[in-house]
Amino acid sequence: MDEEAERAAREALLKRQMYDACINRDADEVDMTEEINNAIITLDKYLEDNYSTSVVYKDLNRGFSYEYKPDKVYYAASTIKSLEALYIYSKADAGEISLDDTVTYSKKFDVSYSYGMKKKKYGTKVSLRELVKYSVIYSDNSAHQMLVSYIGRSKLKEYGKSLGAKNTLNGGDNFGNLSAADGAIYMKNIYDYLETNTTNAQELKQYFIESEQKDLSVNNLIVANKYGLYKANYHNIGVVYDESPYVVSILTLEGNKNKEKKLNDISQHIYDLHILFKTNREKVCQSEVYGQ
């Protein structure tokens, strides 16, 4: 390669690096164009007119976010199982507990909606690994009660608080309350743990990917999520693995009819906003770096 060609190659590489840095820089006021602001206003109105819901979304690479009634409190239902799974696996990776530790299944843990544990006999010792698997994938309530017993309700409550959640286990049972902001905090911390890519993190990621109720799924993207359902309360919180992954927490009181369709519609509108921001950022960076 001659000197001129080498210079051109270096310039092309430099511009590509500048473009990539521009694409992934944190969102700021410059990004809040009239088009983006109008899209947010439109989405606010759409949610207000069509659903009883709260939403928090955040692009994990670029920091662009959207909130709709983020602090409204709902019954958490099975979304709490995401937090106990994170607690168990992060403590295992820290060497404080072992995933082979066991909890003995007894009648006091025999509750409804327990797909995995219903196959067990009283007196069976069940590993934490298996309990988390049942709790996350099948939303097994017996496994959940056994995990809370192992961790300690007050300790799990304090753990949620330490992450920044405000409503963890508020109330009188082992499910507690949740806001969309809390759900986003849970999933951001789960994402950070999964990104450590340890053997345990890879295992837990697969559980969340296999979890039931893929209402957050859009454009055939991989989603790691945990849903919750109790009476009218129907929620899903998760990580959507787009080119720039994002956390989304959608809580609703739409659990009585067409709940999956409604939640997926909300998720699709969030994805549309995500793509709009991405497209606008690409135009800005193209102009800044290449002058086009």
Rosetta silent file (secondary structure, phi, psi, omega in degrees, C-alpha in Angstrom):
SEQUENCE: MDEEAERAAREALLKRQMYDACINRDADEVDMTEEINNAIITLDKYLEDNYSTSVVYKDLNRGFSYEYKPDKVYYAASTIKSLEALYIYSKADAGEISLDDTVTYSKKFDVSYSYGMKKKKYGTKVSLRELVKYSVIYSDNSAHQMLVSYIGRSKLKEYGKSLGAKNTLNGGDNFGNLSAADGAIYMKNIYDYLETNTTNAQELKQYFIESEQKDLSVNNLIVANKYGLYKANYHNIGVVYDESPYVVSILTLEGNKNKEKKLNDISQHIYDLHILFKTNREKVCQSEVYGQ
SCORE:     score description
SCORE:     0.000 S_00000001
   1 L     0.000  130.175 -179.204    0.000    0.000    0.000 S_00000001
   2 L   -78.219  172.717 -174.174    1.431    3.395   -0.984 S_00000001
   3 H   -60.774  -39.956 -179.270    1.658    6.369    1.359 S_00000001
   4 H   -65.107  -40.747  179.441   -1.495    8.039    0.023 S_00000001
   5 H   -66.894  -39.533  177.798   -3.529    4.867    0.433 S_00000001
   6 H   -63.174  -42.444  178.722   -2.242    4.386    3.982 S_00000001
   7 H   -61.845  -42.675 -179.961   -3.216    7.950    4.871 S_00000001
   8 H   -64.652  -39.208  179.623   -6.694    7.435    3.439 S_00000001
   9 H   -65.728  -41.554  179.112   -7.091    4.189    5.379 S_00000001
  10 H   -64.475  -41.987  179.362   -6.049    5.883    8.647 S_00000001
  11 H   -64.345  -40.079  179.243   -8.483    8.737    8.053 S_00000001
  12 H   -64.476  -41.709  178.672  -11.293    6.303    7.277 S_00000001
  13 H   -64.861  -42.714  179.791  -10.566    4.348   10.467 S_00000001
  14 H   -62.101  -44.353  179.902  -10.452    7.536   12.533 S_00000001
  15 H   -64.496  -37.357  178.308  -13.756    8.733   11.131 S_00000001
  16 H   -64.816  -41.238  177.966  -15.344    5.354   11.841 S_00000001
  17 H   -64.155  -39.984  178.036  -14.126    5.512   15.435 S_00000001
  18 H   -65.415  -39.798  179.188  -15.490    9.049   15.753 S_00000001
  19 H   -64.314  -46.158 -179.646  -18.818    7.919   14.298 S_00000001
  20 H   -62.610  -40.637  178.158  -19.085    4.969   16.696 S_00000001
  21 H   -64.189  -39.763  178.341  -18.246    7.231   19.652 S_00000001
  22 H   -64.602  -44.659 -178.682  -20.883    9.703   18.504 S_00000001
  23 H   -58.035  -38.709 -172.816  -23.518    6.975   18.110 S_00000001
  24 L  -102.699   12.234  178.263  -22.989    5.723   21.668 S_00000001
  25 L   -73.408  157.563 -178.683  -22.518    9.005   23.522 S_00000001
  26 L   -64.186  141.683  177.629  -24.926    9.814   26.331 S_00000001
  27 L   -64.221  144.055  176.902  -28.160   11.519   25.354 S_00000001
  28 L  -142.520 -172.267 -176.011  -28.388   15.218   26.134 S_00000001
  29 H   -60.734  -31.098  179.916  -30.609   18.209   25.412 S_00000001
  30 H   -60.445  -32.243 -178.964  -29.318   18.438   21.822 S_00000001
  31 H   -73.471  -18.166 -175.813  -30.917   15.062   21.140 S_00000001
  32 L   -83.393   70.675 -179.444  -34.325   16.283   22.261 S_00000001
  33 L   -71.895  169.553  177.401  -35.371   17.492   18.839 S_00000001
  34 H   -59.053  -38.530  179.918  -38.847   18.659   17.987 S_00000001
  35 H   -63.688  -44.166  179.377  -39.507   15.265   16.406 S_00000001
  36 H   -65.873  -46.314 -179.727  -38.478   13.391   19.556 S_00000001
  37 H   -61.804  -39.192  177.474  -40.435   15.715   21.844 S_00000001
  38 H   -67.086  -37.002  178.087  -43.533   15.391   19.673 S_00000001
  39 H   -64.605  -38.579  178.578  -43.179   11.606   19.695 S_00000001
  40 H   -66.873  -43.813  177.812  -43.032   11.641   23.511 S_00000001
  41 H   -60.969  -42.581  179.419  -46.112   13.872   23.745 S_00000001
  42 H   -64.182  -41.643 -179.809  -47.949   11.580   21.328 S_00000001
  43 H   -67.297  -42.085  175.629  -46.968    8.471   23.293 S_00000001
  44 H   -54.237  -47.939 -178.146  -48.075   10.059   26.580 S_00000001
  45 H   -65.706  -39.457  179.873  -51.471   10.794   25.054 S_00000001
  46 H   -62.629  -45.399  179.875  -51.761    7.315   23.534 S_00000001
  47 H   -65.828  -41.468 -179.762  -51.084    5.620   26.859 S_00000001
  48 H   -62.392  -40.066 -175.616  -53.447    7.948   28.714 S_00000001
  49 H   -78.515  -22.991 -169.587  -56.277    7.317   26.249 S_00000001
  50 H  -116.909  -22.772 -171.433  -55.887    3.558   25.948 S_00000001
  51 L  -141.108  153.108  165.936  -54.383    1.966   29.044 S_00000001
  52 L   -96.401   98.161 -168.710  -54.103    2.002   32.803 S_00000001
  53 E  -153.143  163.807  169.401  -50.329    1.687   32.861 S_00000001
  54 E  -135.535  143.790 -174.156  -46.946    2.981   33.975 S_00000001
  55 E  -140.130  138.536  166.144  -43.792    2.727   31.882 S_00000001
  56 E  -132.943  131.389  178.548  -40.065    3.268   32.265 S_00000001
  57 E  -131.473  142.087  173.776  -37.655    2.728   29.356 S_00000001
  58 E  -148.929  126.913  172.909  -33.923    3.360   29.129 S_00000001
  59 E   -72.052  120.862 -171.636  -31.419    2.804   26.328 S_00000001
  60 L   -78.486  -16.850  176.693  -28.489    1.188   28.133 S_00000001
  61 L   -93.950  -37.575 -170.532  -25.812    2.443   25.721 S_00000001
  62 L  -108.635  -11.309  175.735  -27.033    5.964   25.013 S_00000001
  63 L    78.280   -0.282  176.481  -28.961    6.863   28.142 S_00000001
  64 L   -65.836  136.995 -175.163  -32.065    8.025   26.274 S_00000001
  65 E  -141.167  162.605  176.502  -35.086    7.394   28.470 S_00000001
  66 E  -144.143  138.826  178.807  -38.840    7.703   28.666 S_00000001
  67 E  -135.168  139.909  173.568  -41.134    7.666   31.702 S_00000001
  68 E  -137.087  111.745 -177.075  -44.887    7.587   32.090 S_00000001
  69 L    49.805   52.983 -172.322  -46.221    7.631   35.664 S_00000001
  70 L   -65.983  -23.238 -173.856  -42.979    5.981   36.864 S_00000001
  71 L  -102.976    0.917  176.569  -43.727    6.228   40.584 S_00000001
  72 L   -63.848  135.142 -173.536  -47.281    4.903   40.658 S_00000001
  73 L   -97.867  133.029  177.678  -47.377    1.879   42.964 S_00000001
  74 E  -123.878  165.620  168.684  -48.865   -1.477   41.928 S_00000001
  75 E   -69.989  129.042 -171.570  -49.017   -4.920   43.481 S_00000001
  76 L   -71.191  -31.145 -173.650  -45.749   -6.504   42.376 S_00000001
  77 H    50.978 -139.023 -170.650  -47.012  -10.064   41.909 S_00000001
  78 H   -79.837    0.467  175.123  -44.321  -12.318   40.421 S_00000001
  79 H   -61.771  -25.183  179.903  -42.003   -9.523   39.291 S_00000001
  80 H   -61.766  -22.851 -178.314  -40.379   -9.843   42.761 S_00000001
  81 H   -66.309  -23.030  175.712  -38.960  -13.180   41.584 S_00000001
  82 H   -66.461  -38.839 -178.137  -36.503  -11.302   39.379 S_00000001
  83 H   -69.816  -41.820 -179.699  -34.959   -9.666   42.450 S_00000001
  84 H   -67.117  -33.183  177.289  -34.594  -12.884   44.431 S_00000001
  85 H   -65.082  -44.403  177.787  -32.949  -14.537   41.417 S_00000001
  86 H   -61.335  -43.094 -179.981  -30.433  -11.689   41.170 S_00000001
  87 H   -58.793  -51.409 -176.106  -29.756  -11.896   44.909 S_00000001
  88 H   -61.864  -47.245 -174.761  -29.093  -15.644   44.859 S_00000001
  89 H   -73.368  -37.296  178.467  -26.859  -15.644   41.774 S_00000001
  90 H   -68.880  -36.642  176.749  -24.852  -12.549   42.669 S_00000001
  91 H   -68.101  -34.724  177.183  -24.251  -13.914   46.177 S_00000001
  92 H   -65.867  -43.080  178.785  -23.170  -17.232   44.665 S_00000001
  93 H   -67.474  -26.894  177.299  -20.670  -15.483   42.389 S_00000001
  94 L   -80.900   -4.358  178.846  -19.385  -13.549   45.405 S_00000001
  95 L    79.896   13.209 -177.489  -18.746  -16.862   47.161 S_00000001
  96 L   -86.673  -25.486  175.628  -21.195  -16.101   49.961 S_00000001
  97 L  -141.406  172.498  175.956  -23.563  -18.963   49.169 S_00000001
  98 L  -118.711  139.792  176.134  -23.624  -22.002   46.902 S_00000001
  99 L   -67.660  -11.615  176.152  -26.221  -22.691   44.245 S_00000001
 100 L   -89.858   -5.337  171.763  -26.095  -26.279   45.507 S_00000001
 101 L   -57.020  150.308 -174.898  -27.417  -25.197   48.910 S_00000001
 102 E  -123.922  157.977  171.222  -30.843  -26.719   49.460 S_00000001
 103 E  -125.882  136.462 -178.515  -34.205  -25.897   50.962 S_00000001
 104 E   -84.433  126.300  179.253  -36.503  -28.697   52.117 S_00000001
 105 L   -75.697  124.948  179.211  -39.911  -28.742   50.461 S_00000001
 106 L  -135.751  174.608 -175.448  -42.697  -28.987   53.022 S_00000001
 107 H   -59.104  -33.707 -177.655  -46.444  -28.480   53.188 S_00000001
 108 H   -64.043  -20.836  179.055  -46.086  -24.832   54.245 S_00000001
 109 H   -94.794   -1.684 -175.938  -44.510  -24.091   50.846 S_00000001
 110 L   -83.089   95.942 -179.410  -47.231  -25.911   48.888 S_00000001
 111 L  -124.875  170.507 -176.534  -49.173  -23.071   47.245 S_00000001
 112 L   -70.737  163.412  179.488  -51.047  -22.661   43.981 S_00000001
 113 L    58.705   57.995 -177.264  -49.440  -21.935   40.610 S_00000001
 114 L  -133.065   72.551 -172.810  -46.371  -24.072   41.254 S_00000001
 115 L   -56.372  -45.274 -177.025  -45.719  -25.950   38.029 S_00000001
 116 L   -78.583  -48.650 -173.550  -42.304  -27.329   38.981 S_00000001
 117 H   -71.284  -21.559  177.709  -42.646  -27.943   42.700 S_00000001
 118 H   -60.892  -19.903 -179.738  -45.991  -29.753   42.378 S_00000001
 119 H   -85.612   -6.099 -176.829  -43.967  -32.680   41.033 S_00000001
 120 L   -94.795  154.734  174.599  -41.901  -32.885   44.234 S_00000001
 121 L   -96.546  149.819  175.230  -42.688  -34.824   47.398 S_00000001
 122 L   -56.864  139.404 -178.502  -42.636  -33.266   50.842 S_00000001
 123 L    96.407  -10.954  178.821  -39.223  -33.712   52.392 S_00000001
 124 L   -70.684  133.976  174.837  -37.366  -33.323   49.096 S_00000001
 125 E   -89.760  122.358 -174.615  -34.264  -31.138   49.313 S_00000001
 126 E  -116.179  130.113 -177.131  -34.265  -28.753   46.359 S_00000001
 127 E   -70.491  155.799  175.777  -31.184  -26.760   45.311 S_00000001
 128 H   -59.504  -37.691  179.452  -31.218  -22.986   45.018 S_00000001
 129 H   -58.260  -46.227 -178.557  -30.327  -23.377   41.345 S_00000001
 130 H   -69.610  -37.785  179.098  -33.447  -25.446   40.700 S_00000001
 131 H   -63.754  -43.379  177.816  -35.641  -23.137   42.779 S_00000001
 132 H   -64.331  -41.414  178.540  -34.491  -20.064   40.836 S_00000001
 133 H   -57.764  -48.542  179.433  -35.038  -21.910   37.575 S_00000001
 134 H   -63.680  -42.496 -176.469  -38.610  -22.787   38.541 S_00000001
 135 H   -64.829  -41.298 -177.030  -39.272  -19.311   39.924 S_00000001
 136 H   -81.559  -50.745 -174.089  -38.022  -17.460   36.839 S_00000001
 137 H   -72.058  -48.891 -174.800  -39.032  -19.749   33.970 S_00000001
 138 L  -100.663   -3.064 -174.806  -42.365  -21.070   35.299 S_00000001
 139 L    55.067   43.131 -175.540  -43.088  -18.323   37.855 S_00000001
 140 L   -69.708  119.809 -175.996  -43.441  -21.130   40.401 S_00000001
 141 H   -75.316  -32.120  176.105  -44.950  -19.756   43.612 S_00000001
 142 H   -66.637  -43.805  177.062  -43.774  -22.573   45.877 S_00000001
 143 H   -59.743  -40.713  177.749  -40.207  -22.090   44.665 S_00000001
 144 H   -60.039  -48.262 -178.964  -40.610  -18.367   45.332 S_00000001
 145 H   -62.311  -36.655  178.818  -41.770  -18.930   48.907 S_00000001
 146 H   -67.965  -37.827  178.583  -38.832  -21.293   49.514 S_00000001
 147 H   -68.898  -40.973  177.724  -36.349  -18.742   48.172 S_00000001
 148 H   -63.744  -39.752  177.552  -37.769  -15.958   50.342 S_00000001
 149 H   -61.601  -41.283 -179.542  -37.544  -18.285   53.336 S_00000001
 150 H   -67.444  -46.795 -177.137  -33.898  -19.025   52.516 S_00000001
 151 H   -71.588  -44.039 -171.339  -32.920  -15.393   51.928 S_00000001
 152 L   101.246  123.900 -175.414  -35.076  -13.855   54.648 S_00000001
 153 H   -57.791  -45.262 -177.777  -37.869  -11.436   53.823 S_00000001
 154 H   -65.891  -34.994  179.753  -36.245   -8.489   55.600 S_00000001
 155 H   -69.929  -39.389  177.965  -32.913   -9.169   53.915 S_00000001
 156 H   -67.360  -39.167  177.242  -34.506   -9.298   50.450 S_00000001
 157 H   -60.991  -44.875 -179.962  -36.404   -6.106   51.203 S_00000001
 158 H   -66.557  -34.667  178.370  -33.175   -4.385   52.240 S_00000001
 159 H   -62.698  -45.910  177.172  -31.437   -5.690   49.118 S_00000001
 160 H   -59.892  -42.398  178.339  -34.042   -4.065   46.882 S_00000001
 161 H   -61.868  -39.237 -178.892  -33.652   -0.830   48.831 S_00000001
 162 H   -64.835  -25.801  178.040  -29.864   -0.980   48.421 S_00000001
 163 H   -82.146  -13.946  179.913  -30.309   -1.047   44.637 S_00000001
 164 L   112.889   -3.750  178.246  -32.472    2.070   44.768 S_00000001
 165 L   -72.574  145.395 -174.806  -35.961    0.529   44.649 S_00000001
 166 L  -104.050  -14.351 -171.311  -38.496    2.222   46.923 S_00000001
 167 L  -124.429   13.439 -176.667  -41.286   -0.332   47.244 S_00000001
 168 L   -56.922  120.993  175.378  -39.657   -3.742   47.558 S_00000001
 169 L    57.992   20.407  168.089  -41.852   -6.064   49.661 S_00000001
 170 L   -65.801  136.077 -175.386  -43.949   -3.202   51.034 S_00000001
 171 L   114.616 -176.607 -170.235  -47.172   -4.791   52.199 S_00000001
 172 L  -101.116    5.930 -178.784  -47.947   -7.896   54.191 S_00000001
 173 L  -124.917 -169.300 -177.415  -46.948  -10.781   51.915 S_00000001
 174 L   -94.778   20.058  175.362  -43.920  -12.122   50.028 S_00000001
 175 L  -115.731  -45.505  172.746  -44.760  -10.317   46.773 S_00000001
 176 L    72.503 -156.008 -175.380  -45.130   -6.726   47.904 S_00000001
 177 E  -118.508  171.927 -175.134  -45.412   -3.638   45.730 S_00000001
 178 E  -160.286  144.312  165.720  -43.640   -2.167   42.726 S_00000001
 179 L  -112.030  165.364  176.338  -43.417    0.973   40.638 S_00000001
 180 H   -61.827  -34.511  177.497  -42.260    1.067   37.016 S_00000001
 181 H   -63.696  -41.550  177.491  -39.156    2.865   38.280 S_00000001
 182 H   -61.909  -45.464 -179.140  -38.474   -0.019   40.689 S_00000001
 183 H   -59.885  -39.849  177.825  -38.913   -2.575   37.904 S_00000001
 184 H   -65.908  -37.022  176.913  -36.423   -0.732   35.718 S_00000001
 185 H   -63.685  -45.175  177.212  -33.936   -0.677   38.609 S_00000001
 186 H   -55.574  -50.082 -172.679  -34.288   -4.438   39.078 S_00000001
 187 H   -73.006  -31.341  175.675  -33.711   -5.114   35.389 S_00000001
 188 H   -64.475  -41.124  178.743  -30.801   -2.675   35.025 S_00000001
 189 H   -70.584  -35.028  174.422  -29.017   -4.464   37.876 S_00000001
 190 H   -65.112  -44.170  177.089  -29.880   -7.839   36.399 S_00000001
 191 H   -57.693  -46.779 -179.558  -28.494   -6.693   33.029 S_00000001
 192 H   -60.153  -40.483  178.289  -25.271   -5.524   34.680 S_00000001
 193 H   -67.356  -44.758 -178.973  -24.906   -8.882   36.414 S_00000001
 194 H   -61.449  -32.329 -179.930  -25.665  -10.868   33.257 S_00000001
 195 L   -70.689  -13.374  173.940  -23.025   -8.844   31.391 S_00000001
 196 L   -65.696  -23.238  172.119  -20.348  -10.204   33.748 S_00000001
 197 L    60.760   24.776  172.217  -20.763  -13.347   31.645 S_00000001
 198 L   -67.359  169.300  177.679  -19.676  -15.725   34.390 S_00000001
 199 H   -58.172  -42.907  178.423  -20.881  -19.308   34.119 S_00000001
 200 H   -66.081  -40.665  179.735  -23.602  -18.538   36.636 S_00000001
 201 H   -63.090  -40.205  177.813  -24.573  -15.320   34.847 S_00000001
 202 H   -62.936  -39.590  179.061  -24.901  -17.207   31.555 S_00000001
 203 H   -64.937  -47.397 -179.272  -27.131  -19.758   33.259 S_00000001
 204 H   -64.744  -38.849  177.910  -29.380  -17.122   34.829 S_00000001
 205 H   -57.526  -41.574 -179.984  -29.609  -15.214   31.544 S_00000001
 206 H   -64.194  -36.993  176.760  -30.926  -18.343   29.884 S_00000001
 207 H   -60.904  -45.925 -179.398  -33.598  -18.688   32.579 S_00000001
 208 H   -67.064  -34.727  177.705  -34.802  -15.131   31.946 S_00000001
 209 H   -66.986  -35.731 -179.202  -34.760  -15.692   28.190 S_00000001
 210 H   -84.030   -5.205 -176.758  -36.854  -18.849   28.632 S_00000001
 211 L   -57.108  148.330 -179.193  -39.249  -17.131   31.029 S_00000001
 212 L   -66.531  165.393  172.974  -42.951  -17.274   30.242 S_00000001
 213 L    61.946   80.386 -178.182  -45.020  -14.451   28.761 S_00000001
 214 L   -90.300   49.801 -178.990  -42.926  -12.765   26.065 S_00000001
 215 L   -65.130  -25.633 -178.065  -45.116   -9.667   25.853 S_00000001
 216 L   -78.937  -11.472 -173.512  -42.059   -7.413   25.583 S_00000001
 217 L   -65.751  128.096  177.587  -40.827   -9.183   22.459 S_00000001
 218 L  -138.643  143.412  173.311  -40.609   -6.936   19.381 S_00000001
 219 L    54.927   32.167  178.543  -39.029   -7.408   15.965 S_00000001
 220 L    59.978   26.204  179.211  -37.949  -10.975   16.871 S_00000001
 221 L   -81.525  151.339  174.766  -35.407   -9.637   19.372 S_00000001
 222 L   -70.527  135.849 -179.951  -34.142  -11.697   22.297 S_00000001
 223 E  -130.303  132.561  171.117  -35.779  -10.647   25.556 S_00000001
 224 E  -107.418  115.594 -169.405  -34.831  -11.518   29.136 S_00000001
 225 E  -147.421  167.803  172.214  -37.897  -10.795   31.227 S_00000001
 226 E  -143.126  124.882  179.578  -40.106  -11.583   34.208 S_00000001
 227 E   -97.673  167.062  173.348  -43.857  -11.074   34.242 S_00000001
 228 E  -143.666  139.572 -179.200  -46.279  -10.732   37.136 S_00000001
 229 E  -142.456  125.977  170.591  -50.022  -11.366   37.263 S_00000001
 230 E  -155.079  113.467 -177.458  -52.544  -10.991   40.057 S_00000001
 231 L    52.570 -123.797 -177.828  -56.147  -10.075   39.324 S_00000001
 232 L   -74.606  -20.655 -178.668  -56.063   -6.801   37.337 S_00000001
 233 E   -71.261  120.633  175.681  -52.342   -6.351   37.872 S_00000001
 234 E  -140.675  118.061 -171.713  -50.397   -7.499   34.831 S_00000001
 235 E  -133.107  159.532  167.655  -46.767   -6.485   34.405 S_00000001
 236 E  -150.460  133.090  178.735  -43.614   -7.344   32.547 S_00000001
 237 E  -127.422  139.956 -176.915  -40.106   -6.058   33.183 S_00000001
 238 E  -173.353 -177.702  174.473  -37.100   -6.971   31.111 S_00000001
 239 E  -114.524  127.565  176.314  -34.116   -6.321   28.891 S_00000001
 240 E  -103.213  119.706 -173.738  -34.636   -6.157   25.122 S_00000001
 241 L   -89.138   71.448  170.402  -31.429   -7.115   23.313 S_00000001
 242 L   -80.189  179.222  174.383  -31.465   -4.732   20.397 S_00000001
 243 L   -52.818  -39.232  166.707  -28.218   -3.488   18.789 S_00000001
 244 L  -113.944  102.464 -174.790  -28.353   -1.011   21.659 S_00000001
 245 L   -63.252  154.344  178.337  -30.077   -2.994   24.435 S_00000001
 246 E  -142.402  152.575  174.613  -32.665   -1.344   26.602 S_00000001
 247 E   -93.871  138.926  174.361  -34.512   -1.891   29.856 S_00000001
 248 E  -139.741  135.398  179.400  -38.284   -1.591   29.853 S_00000001
 249 E  -126.831  113.238 -177.597  -40.672   -1.835   32.789 S_00000001
 250 E  -121.710  114.899  177.591  -44.379   -1.920   31.947 S_00000001
 251 E  -112.261  138.306 -177.597  -46.917   -2.200   34.769 S_00000001
 252 E  -140.595  164.787  165.926  -50.636   -2.318   34.045 S_00000001
 253 L  -112.998   41.377 -175.721  -54.087   -2.839   35.453 S_00000001
 254 L  -111.114   26.230 -172.138  -55.030   -4.569   32.203 S_00000001
 255 L   -79.573   -3.231 -173.591  -54.913   -8.139   33.478 S_00000001
 256 L   -88.952  -26.767 -177.158  -58.562   -9.034   33.015 S_00000001
 257 L  -152.917  131.667  177.063  -58.881   -9.157   29.215 S_00000001
 258 L    53.304   36.831 -173.129  -56.452   -9.353   26.276 S_00000001
 259 H   -62.262  -42.322 -178.245  -53.593   -8.613   28.676 S_00000001
 260 H   -65.070  -43.015 -179.498  -50.791  -10.024   26.511 S_00000001
 261 H   -63.677  -41.178 -178.621  -51.941   -8.128   23.427 S_00000001
 262 H   -66.915  -45.657 -178.808  -52.240   -4.868   25.353 S_00000001
 263 H   -66.408  -38.123  178.118  -48.846   -5.114   26.985 S_00000001
 264 H   -65.859  -33.552  176.596  -47.200   -6.053   23.704 S_00000001
 265 H   -63.785  -42.821  176.919  -48.804   -3.029   22.050 S_00000001
 266 H   -62.007  -44.676  179.649  -47.247   -0.778   24.704 S_00000001
 267 H   -60.029  -39.004  179.543  -43.911   -2.526   24.198 S_00000001
 268 H   -65.326  -38.650  178.409  -44.121   -1.956   20.440 S_00000001
 269 H   -67.605  -35.543  175.801  -44.696    1.766   20.949 S_00000001
 270 H   -65.902  -42.144  178.200  -41.659    1.940   23.231 S_00000001
 271 H   -61.897  -39.783  178.267  -39.599    0.154   20.594 S_00000001
 272 H   -60.774  -40.876  177.419  -40.779    2.651   17.968 S_00000001
 273 H   -65.828  -40.966  177.043  -39.535    5.508   20.177 S_00000001
 274 H   -57.465  -45.234 -179.349  -36.250    3.655   20.690 S_00000001
 275 H   -70.478  -35.967  177.390  -35.784    3.316   16.922 S_00000001
 276 H   -61.769  -44.881  178.104  -36.730    6.943   16.296 S_00000001
 277 H   -62.682  -44.316  179.660  -34.016    8.105   18.682 S_00000001
 278 H   -58.976  -45.301 -178.841  -31.521    5.710   17.084 S_00000001
 279 H   -63.752  -43.373  179.025  -32.363    6.967   13.569 S_00000001
 280 H   -65.137  -40.051  179.072  -32.055   10.612   14.596 S_00000001
 281 H   -63.296  -40.770  179.175  -28.735    9.956   16.328 S_00000001
 282 H   -61.956  -40.089  178.409  -27.397    8.259   13.186 S_00000001
 283 H   -64.189  -43.704  179.567  -28.343   11.306   11.088 S_00000001
 284 H   -61.576  -46.548 -177.162  -26.625   13.657   13.543 S_00000001
 285 H   -68.835  -36.092  176.212  -23.455   11.576   13.654 S_00000001
 286 H   -61.115  -41.849  179.729  -23.360   11.188    9.903 S_00000001
 287 H   -69.315  -44.840 -177.653  -23.499   14.956    9.594 S_00000001
 288 H   -64.775  -41.071 -172.641  -20.972   15.660   12.350 S_00000001
 289 H   -90.593  -42.285 -174.049  -18.365   13.136   11.190 S_00000001
 290 H  -107.634   -9.076  178.363  -18.838   12.944    7.452 S_00000001
 291 L    70.451   29.442 -177.782  -20.558   16.235    6.729 S_00000001
 292 L  -119.446    0.000    0.000  -23.417   14.593    4.902 S_00000001
